[in-house]
XYZ file of N, CA, C and O in Angstrom:
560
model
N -18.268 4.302 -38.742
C -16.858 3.981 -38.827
C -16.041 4.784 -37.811
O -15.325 4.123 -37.059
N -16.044 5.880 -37.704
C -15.620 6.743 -36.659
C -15.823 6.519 -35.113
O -15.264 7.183 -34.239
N -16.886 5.275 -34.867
C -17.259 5.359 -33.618
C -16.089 3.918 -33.497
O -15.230 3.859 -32.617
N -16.262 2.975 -34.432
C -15.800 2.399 -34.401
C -14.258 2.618 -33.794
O -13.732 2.186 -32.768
N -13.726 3.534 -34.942
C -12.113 3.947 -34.412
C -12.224 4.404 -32.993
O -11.510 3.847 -32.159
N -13.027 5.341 -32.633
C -12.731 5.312 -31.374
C -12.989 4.617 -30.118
O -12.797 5.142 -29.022
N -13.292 3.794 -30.235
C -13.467 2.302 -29.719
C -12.651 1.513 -29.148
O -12.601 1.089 -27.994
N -11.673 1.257 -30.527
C -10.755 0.863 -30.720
C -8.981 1.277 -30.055
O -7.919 0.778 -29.682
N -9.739 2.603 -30.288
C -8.488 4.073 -29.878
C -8.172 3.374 -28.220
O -7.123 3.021 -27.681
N -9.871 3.379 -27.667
C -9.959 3.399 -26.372
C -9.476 2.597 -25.500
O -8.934 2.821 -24.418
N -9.791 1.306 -26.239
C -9.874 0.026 -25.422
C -7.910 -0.076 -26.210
O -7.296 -0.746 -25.381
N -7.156 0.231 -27.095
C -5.480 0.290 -27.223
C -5.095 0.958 -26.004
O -4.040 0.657 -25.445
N -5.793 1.755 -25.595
C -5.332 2.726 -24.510
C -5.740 1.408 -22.894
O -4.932 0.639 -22.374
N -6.768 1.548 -22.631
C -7.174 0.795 -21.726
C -6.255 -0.400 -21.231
O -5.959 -0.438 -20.037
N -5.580 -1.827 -22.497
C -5.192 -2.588 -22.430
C -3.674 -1.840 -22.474
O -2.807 -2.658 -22.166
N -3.157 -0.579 -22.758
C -1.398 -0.100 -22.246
C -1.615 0.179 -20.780
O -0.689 -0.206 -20.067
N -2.684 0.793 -20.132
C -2.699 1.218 -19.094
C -2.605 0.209 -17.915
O -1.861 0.286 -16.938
N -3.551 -0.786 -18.223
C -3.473 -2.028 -17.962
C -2.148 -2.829 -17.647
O -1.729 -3.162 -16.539
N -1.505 -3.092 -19.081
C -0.349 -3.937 -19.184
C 0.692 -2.763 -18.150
O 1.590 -3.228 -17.448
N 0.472 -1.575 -18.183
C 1.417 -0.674 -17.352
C 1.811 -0.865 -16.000
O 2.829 -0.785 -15.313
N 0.149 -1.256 -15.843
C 0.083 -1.481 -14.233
C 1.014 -3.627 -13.596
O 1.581 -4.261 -12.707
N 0.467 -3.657 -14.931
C 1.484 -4.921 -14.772
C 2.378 -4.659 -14.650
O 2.862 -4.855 -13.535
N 2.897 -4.272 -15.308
C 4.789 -4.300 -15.332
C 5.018 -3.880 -13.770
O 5.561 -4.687 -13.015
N 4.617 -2.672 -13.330
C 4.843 -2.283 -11.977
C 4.367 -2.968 -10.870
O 4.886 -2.545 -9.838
N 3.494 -3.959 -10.679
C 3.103 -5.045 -9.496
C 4.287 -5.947 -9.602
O 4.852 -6.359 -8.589
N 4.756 -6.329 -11.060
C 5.490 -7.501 -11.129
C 7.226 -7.087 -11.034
O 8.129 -7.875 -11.314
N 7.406 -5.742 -10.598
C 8.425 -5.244 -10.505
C 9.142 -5.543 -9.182
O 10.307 -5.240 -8.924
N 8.041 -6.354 -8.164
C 8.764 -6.801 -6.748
C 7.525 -5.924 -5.746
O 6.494 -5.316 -6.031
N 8.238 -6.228 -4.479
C 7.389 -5.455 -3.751
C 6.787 -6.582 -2.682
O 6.637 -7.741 -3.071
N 6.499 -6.254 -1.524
C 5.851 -7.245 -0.587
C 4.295 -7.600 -0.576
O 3.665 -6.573 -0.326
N 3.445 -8.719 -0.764
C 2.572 -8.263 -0.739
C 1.832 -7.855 0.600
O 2.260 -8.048 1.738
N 0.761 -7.315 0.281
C 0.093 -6.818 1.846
C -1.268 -6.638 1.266
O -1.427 -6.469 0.057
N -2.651 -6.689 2.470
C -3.482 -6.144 2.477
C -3.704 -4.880 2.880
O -3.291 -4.899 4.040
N -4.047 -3.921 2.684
C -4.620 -2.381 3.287
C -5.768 -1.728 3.526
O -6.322 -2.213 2.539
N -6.616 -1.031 4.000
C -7.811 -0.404 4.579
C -7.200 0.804 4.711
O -6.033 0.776 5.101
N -7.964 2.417 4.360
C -8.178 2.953 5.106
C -8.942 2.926 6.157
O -10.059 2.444 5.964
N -8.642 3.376 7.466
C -9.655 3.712 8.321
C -9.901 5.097 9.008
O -9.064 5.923 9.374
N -11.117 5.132 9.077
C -12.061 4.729 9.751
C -12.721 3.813 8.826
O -13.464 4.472 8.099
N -12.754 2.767 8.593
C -13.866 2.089 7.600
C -14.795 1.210 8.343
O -14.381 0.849 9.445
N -16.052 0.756 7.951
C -17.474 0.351 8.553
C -16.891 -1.264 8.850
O -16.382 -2.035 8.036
N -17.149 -1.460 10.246
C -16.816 -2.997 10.459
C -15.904 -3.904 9.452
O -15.078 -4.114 10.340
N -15.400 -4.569 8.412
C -14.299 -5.877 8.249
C -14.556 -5.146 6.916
O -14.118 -5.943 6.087
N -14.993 -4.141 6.291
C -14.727 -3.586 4.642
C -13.993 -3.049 4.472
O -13.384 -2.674 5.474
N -13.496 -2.612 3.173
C -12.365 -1.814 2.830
C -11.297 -2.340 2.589
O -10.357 -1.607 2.282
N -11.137 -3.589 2.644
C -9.307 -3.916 3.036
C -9.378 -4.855 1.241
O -10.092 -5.695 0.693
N -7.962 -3.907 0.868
C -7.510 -3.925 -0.844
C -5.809 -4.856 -0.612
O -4.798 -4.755 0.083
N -6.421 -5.832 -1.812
C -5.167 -6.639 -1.583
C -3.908 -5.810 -2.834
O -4.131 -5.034 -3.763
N -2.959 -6.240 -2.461
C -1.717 -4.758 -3.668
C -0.543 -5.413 -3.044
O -0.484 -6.562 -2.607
N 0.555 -4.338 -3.073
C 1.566 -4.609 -2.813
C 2.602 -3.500 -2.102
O 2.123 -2.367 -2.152
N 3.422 -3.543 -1.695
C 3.803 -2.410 -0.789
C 5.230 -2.548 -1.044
O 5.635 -3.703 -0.912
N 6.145 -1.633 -1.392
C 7.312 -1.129 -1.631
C 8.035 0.047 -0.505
O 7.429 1.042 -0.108
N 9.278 -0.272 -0.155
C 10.267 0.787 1.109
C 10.630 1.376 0.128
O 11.084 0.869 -0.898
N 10.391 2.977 0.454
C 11.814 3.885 -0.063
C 12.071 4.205 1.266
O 11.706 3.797 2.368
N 13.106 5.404 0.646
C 13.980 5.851 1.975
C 13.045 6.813 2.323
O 13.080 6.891 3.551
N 12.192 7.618 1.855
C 11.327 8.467 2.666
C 9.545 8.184 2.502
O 8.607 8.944 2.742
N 9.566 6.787 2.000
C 7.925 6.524 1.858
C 7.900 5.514 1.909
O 8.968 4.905 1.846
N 6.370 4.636 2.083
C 5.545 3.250 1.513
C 4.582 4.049 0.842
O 3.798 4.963 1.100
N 5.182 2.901 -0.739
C 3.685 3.240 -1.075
C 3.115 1.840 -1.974
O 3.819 1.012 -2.553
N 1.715 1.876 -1.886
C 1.267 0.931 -1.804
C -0.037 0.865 -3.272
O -1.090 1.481 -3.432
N 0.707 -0.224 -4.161
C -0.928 -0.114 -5.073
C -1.305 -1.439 -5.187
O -0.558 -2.414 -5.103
N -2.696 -1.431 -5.414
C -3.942 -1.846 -5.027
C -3.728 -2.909 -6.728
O -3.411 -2.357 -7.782
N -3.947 -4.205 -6.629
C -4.111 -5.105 -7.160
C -4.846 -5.041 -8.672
O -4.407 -5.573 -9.692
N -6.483 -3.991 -8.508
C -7.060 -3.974 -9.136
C -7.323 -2.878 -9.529
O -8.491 -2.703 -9.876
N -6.223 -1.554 -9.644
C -6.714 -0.501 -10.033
C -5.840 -0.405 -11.499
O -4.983 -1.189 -11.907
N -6.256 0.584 -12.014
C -5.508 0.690 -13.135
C -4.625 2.340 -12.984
O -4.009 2.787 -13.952
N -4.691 3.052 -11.722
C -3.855 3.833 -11.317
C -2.725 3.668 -11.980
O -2.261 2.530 -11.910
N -1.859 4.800 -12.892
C -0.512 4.570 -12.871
C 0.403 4.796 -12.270
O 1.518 4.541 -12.727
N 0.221 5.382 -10.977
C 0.779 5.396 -9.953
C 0.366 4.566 -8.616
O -0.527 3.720 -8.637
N 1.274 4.973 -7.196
C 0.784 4.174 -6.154
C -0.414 5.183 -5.679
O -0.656 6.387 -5.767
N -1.169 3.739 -4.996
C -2.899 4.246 -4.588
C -2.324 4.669 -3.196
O -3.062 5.490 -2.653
N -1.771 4.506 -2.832
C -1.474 5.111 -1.023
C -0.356 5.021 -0.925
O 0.287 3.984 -1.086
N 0.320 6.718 -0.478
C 1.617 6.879 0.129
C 1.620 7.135 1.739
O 0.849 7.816 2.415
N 2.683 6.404 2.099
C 2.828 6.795 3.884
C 3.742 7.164 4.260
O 4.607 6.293 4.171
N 4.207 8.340 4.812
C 5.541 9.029 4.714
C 5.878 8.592 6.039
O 5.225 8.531 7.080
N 7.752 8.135 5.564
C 8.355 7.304 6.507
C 8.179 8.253 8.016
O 7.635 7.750 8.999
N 8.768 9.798 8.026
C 8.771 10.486 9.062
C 7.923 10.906 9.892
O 8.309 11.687 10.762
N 6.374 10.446 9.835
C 5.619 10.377 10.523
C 4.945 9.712 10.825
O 4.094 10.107 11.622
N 4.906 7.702 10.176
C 4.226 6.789 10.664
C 4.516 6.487 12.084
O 5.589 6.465 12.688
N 3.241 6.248 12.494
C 3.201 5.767 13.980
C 2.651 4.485 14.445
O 1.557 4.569 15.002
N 3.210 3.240 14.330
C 2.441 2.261 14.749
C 1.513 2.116 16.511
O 1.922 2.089 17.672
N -0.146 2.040 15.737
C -0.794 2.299 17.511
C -0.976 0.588 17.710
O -1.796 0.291 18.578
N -0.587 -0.082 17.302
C -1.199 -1.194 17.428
C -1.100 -2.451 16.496
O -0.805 -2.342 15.305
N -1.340 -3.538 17.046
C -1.463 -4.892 16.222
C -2.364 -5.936 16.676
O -2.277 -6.274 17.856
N -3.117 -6.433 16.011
C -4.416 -7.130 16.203
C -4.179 -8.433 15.383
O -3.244 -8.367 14.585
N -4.937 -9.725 15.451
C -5.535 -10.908 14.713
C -6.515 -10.680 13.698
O -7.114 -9.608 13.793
N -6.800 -11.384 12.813
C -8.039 -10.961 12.020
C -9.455 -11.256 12.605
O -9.640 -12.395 13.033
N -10.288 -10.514 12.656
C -11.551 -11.015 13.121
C -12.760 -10.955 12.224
O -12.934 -10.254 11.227
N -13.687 -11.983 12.879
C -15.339 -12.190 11.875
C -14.778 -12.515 10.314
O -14.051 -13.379 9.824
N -15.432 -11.482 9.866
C -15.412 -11.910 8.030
C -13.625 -11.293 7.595
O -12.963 -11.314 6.557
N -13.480 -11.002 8.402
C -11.700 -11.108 7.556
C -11.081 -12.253 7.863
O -9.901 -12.113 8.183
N -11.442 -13.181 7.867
C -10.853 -14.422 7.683
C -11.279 -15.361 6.506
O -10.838 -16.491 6.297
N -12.122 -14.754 5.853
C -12.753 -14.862 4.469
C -11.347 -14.500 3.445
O -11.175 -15.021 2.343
N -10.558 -13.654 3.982
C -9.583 -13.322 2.995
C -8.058 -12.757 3.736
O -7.384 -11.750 3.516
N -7.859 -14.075 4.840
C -7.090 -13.455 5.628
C -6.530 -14.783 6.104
O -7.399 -15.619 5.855
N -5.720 -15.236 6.544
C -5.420 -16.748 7.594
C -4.754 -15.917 9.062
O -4.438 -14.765 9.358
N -4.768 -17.111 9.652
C -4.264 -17.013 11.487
C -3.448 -16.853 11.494
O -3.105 -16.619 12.652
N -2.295 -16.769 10.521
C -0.883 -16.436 10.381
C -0.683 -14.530 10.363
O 0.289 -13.855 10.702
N -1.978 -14.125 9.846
C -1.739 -12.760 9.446
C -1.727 -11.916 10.904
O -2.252 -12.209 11.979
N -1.020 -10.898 10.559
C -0.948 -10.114 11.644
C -1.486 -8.717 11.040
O -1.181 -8.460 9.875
N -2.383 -7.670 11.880
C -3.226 -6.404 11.475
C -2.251 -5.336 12.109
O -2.310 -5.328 13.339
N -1.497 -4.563 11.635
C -1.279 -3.280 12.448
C -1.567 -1.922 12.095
O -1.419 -1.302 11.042
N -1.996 -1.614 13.186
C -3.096 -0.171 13.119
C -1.607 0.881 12.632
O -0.442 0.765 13.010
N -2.097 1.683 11.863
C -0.844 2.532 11.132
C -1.348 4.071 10.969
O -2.415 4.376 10.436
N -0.493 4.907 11.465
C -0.848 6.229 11.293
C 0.113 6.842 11.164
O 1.204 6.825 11.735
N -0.698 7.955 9.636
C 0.289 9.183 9.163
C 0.365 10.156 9.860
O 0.372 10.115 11.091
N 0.429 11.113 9.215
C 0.498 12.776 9.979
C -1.534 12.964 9.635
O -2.505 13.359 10.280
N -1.302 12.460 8.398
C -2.667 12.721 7.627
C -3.963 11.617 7.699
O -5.183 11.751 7.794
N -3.239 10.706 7.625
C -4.198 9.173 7.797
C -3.890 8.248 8.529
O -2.781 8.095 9.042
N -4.818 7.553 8.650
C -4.885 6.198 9.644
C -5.216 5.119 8.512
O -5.967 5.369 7.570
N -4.543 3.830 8.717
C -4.189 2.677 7.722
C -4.704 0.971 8.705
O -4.589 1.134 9.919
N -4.908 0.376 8.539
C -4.508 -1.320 8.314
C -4.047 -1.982 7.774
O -4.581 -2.341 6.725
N -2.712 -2.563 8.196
C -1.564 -3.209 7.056
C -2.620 -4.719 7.832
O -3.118 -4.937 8.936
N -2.542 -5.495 6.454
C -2.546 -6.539 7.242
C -1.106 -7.766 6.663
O -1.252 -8.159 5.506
N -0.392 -8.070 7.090
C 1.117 -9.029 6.969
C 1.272 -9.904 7.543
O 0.760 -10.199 8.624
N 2.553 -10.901 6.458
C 2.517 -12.122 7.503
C 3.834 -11.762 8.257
O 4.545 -10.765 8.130
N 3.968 -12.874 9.097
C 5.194 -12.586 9.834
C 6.534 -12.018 9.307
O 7.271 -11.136 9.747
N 6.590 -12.670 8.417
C 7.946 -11.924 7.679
C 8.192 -10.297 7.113
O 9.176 -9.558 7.082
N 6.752 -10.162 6.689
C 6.693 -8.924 5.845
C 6.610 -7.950 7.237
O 7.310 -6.937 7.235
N 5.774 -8.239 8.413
C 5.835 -7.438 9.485
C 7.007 -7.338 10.124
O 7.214 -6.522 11.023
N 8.005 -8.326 9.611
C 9.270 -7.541 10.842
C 9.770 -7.038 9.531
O 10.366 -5.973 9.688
N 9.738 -7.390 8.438
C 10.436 -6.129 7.370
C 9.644 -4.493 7.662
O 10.166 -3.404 7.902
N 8.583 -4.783 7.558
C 8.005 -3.198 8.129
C 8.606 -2.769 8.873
O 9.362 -1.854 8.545
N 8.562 -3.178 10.101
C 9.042 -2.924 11.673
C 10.577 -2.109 11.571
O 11.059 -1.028 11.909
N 10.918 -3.134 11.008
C 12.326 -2.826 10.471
C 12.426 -1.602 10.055
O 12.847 -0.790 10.879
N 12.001 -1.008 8.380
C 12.307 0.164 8.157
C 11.468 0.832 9.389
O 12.196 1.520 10.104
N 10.299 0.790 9.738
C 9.895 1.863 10.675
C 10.930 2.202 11.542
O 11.187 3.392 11.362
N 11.551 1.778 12.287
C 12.436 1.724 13.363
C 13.924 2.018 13.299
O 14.688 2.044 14.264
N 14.346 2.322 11.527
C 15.831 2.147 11.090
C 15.489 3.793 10.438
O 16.172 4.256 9.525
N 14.464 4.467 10.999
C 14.541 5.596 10.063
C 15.359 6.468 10.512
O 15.872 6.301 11.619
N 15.689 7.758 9.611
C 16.572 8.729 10.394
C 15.937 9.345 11.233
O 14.725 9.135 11.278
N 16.538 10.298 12.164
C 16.113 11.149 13.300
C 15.474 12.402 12.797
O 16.082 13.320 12.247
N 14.521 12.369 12.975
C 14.573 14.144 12.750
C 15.758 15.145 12.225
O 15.891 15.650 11.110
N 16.515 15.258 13.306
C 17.565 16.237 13.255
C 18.557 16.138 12.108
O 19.091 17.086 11.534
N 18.750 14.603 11.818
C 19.527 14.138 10.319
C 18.766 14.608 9.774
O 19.331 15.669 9.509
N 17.232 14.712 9.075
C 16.835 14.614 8.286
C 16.452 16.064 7.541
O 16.086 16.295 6.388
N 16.680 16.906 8.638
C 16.863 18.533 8.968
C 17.581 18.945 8.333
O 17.339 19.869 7.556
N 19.095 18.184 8.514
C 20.848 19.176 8.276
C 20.698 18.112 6.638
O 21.870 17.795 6.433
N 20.156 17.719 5.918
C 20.322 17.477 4.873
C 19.919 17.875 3.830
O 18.705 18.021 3.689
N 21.056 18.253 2.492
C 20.551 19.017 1.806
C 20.354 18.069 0.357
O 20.955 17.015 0.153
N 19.482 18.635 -0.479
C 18.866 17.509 -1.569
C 19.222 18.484 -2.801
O 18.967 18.140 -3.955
């Protein structure tokens, strides 16, 4: 009987954590694909959703049950190196519409993959951020 309850305990817990992570995908957000990289030829890339603040993206992953976001990218040091087409087996989970851009933190290197729209919304905050020097003389 006891194993039973905790069973029970577990899987109440499992299905809040769950429904948790719902509420927060369905709270808005763009969707996007992501990779860390360095990753081995066309693996790695997690479909989720990606949200602007004023000093981050952060991004969770479709299928985790994280209650938080699975990857943060801090606005003041992303560096876009690049933008690519999808190639080989990412078109298994990708169309000709998508656009790949190579993304780097202070700390990590990323693959957004977006469609046109969501990439000039990126672009956008990347490019609308404050300066350094604002971001210096401000006090929190």
């Amino acid at each position: 009987m006891t194993v039973l309850i905790i069973l029970v305990v577990l899987l109440a817990a499992f299905v809040a954590v769950f429904l948790y992570r719902l509420a927060v995908l369905r709270r808005g957000g763009t969707a996007a694909i992501l990779r860390v990289t360095p990753a081995p030829g066309d693996t790695g890339w997690r479909h989720g959703v990606i949200r602007y603040g004023e000093g981050s993206l952060v991004f969770f992953k479709l299928s985790s049950l994280r209650p938080g976001p699975d990857s943060r990218i801090d606005r003041q040091g992303i560096e876009v190196a690049g933008r690519r087409s999808p190639e080989g087996s990412e078109f298994d989970i990708m169309s000709e519409e998508i656009i790949i851009l190579s993304v780097k933190d202070r700390d990590s290197s990323y693959e957004i993959a977006l469609d046109g729209g969501a990439m000039t919304a990126f672009l956008s905050w990347v490019e609308s951020r404050p300066s350094g020097r604002s971001v210096r003389g401000r006090r929190l």
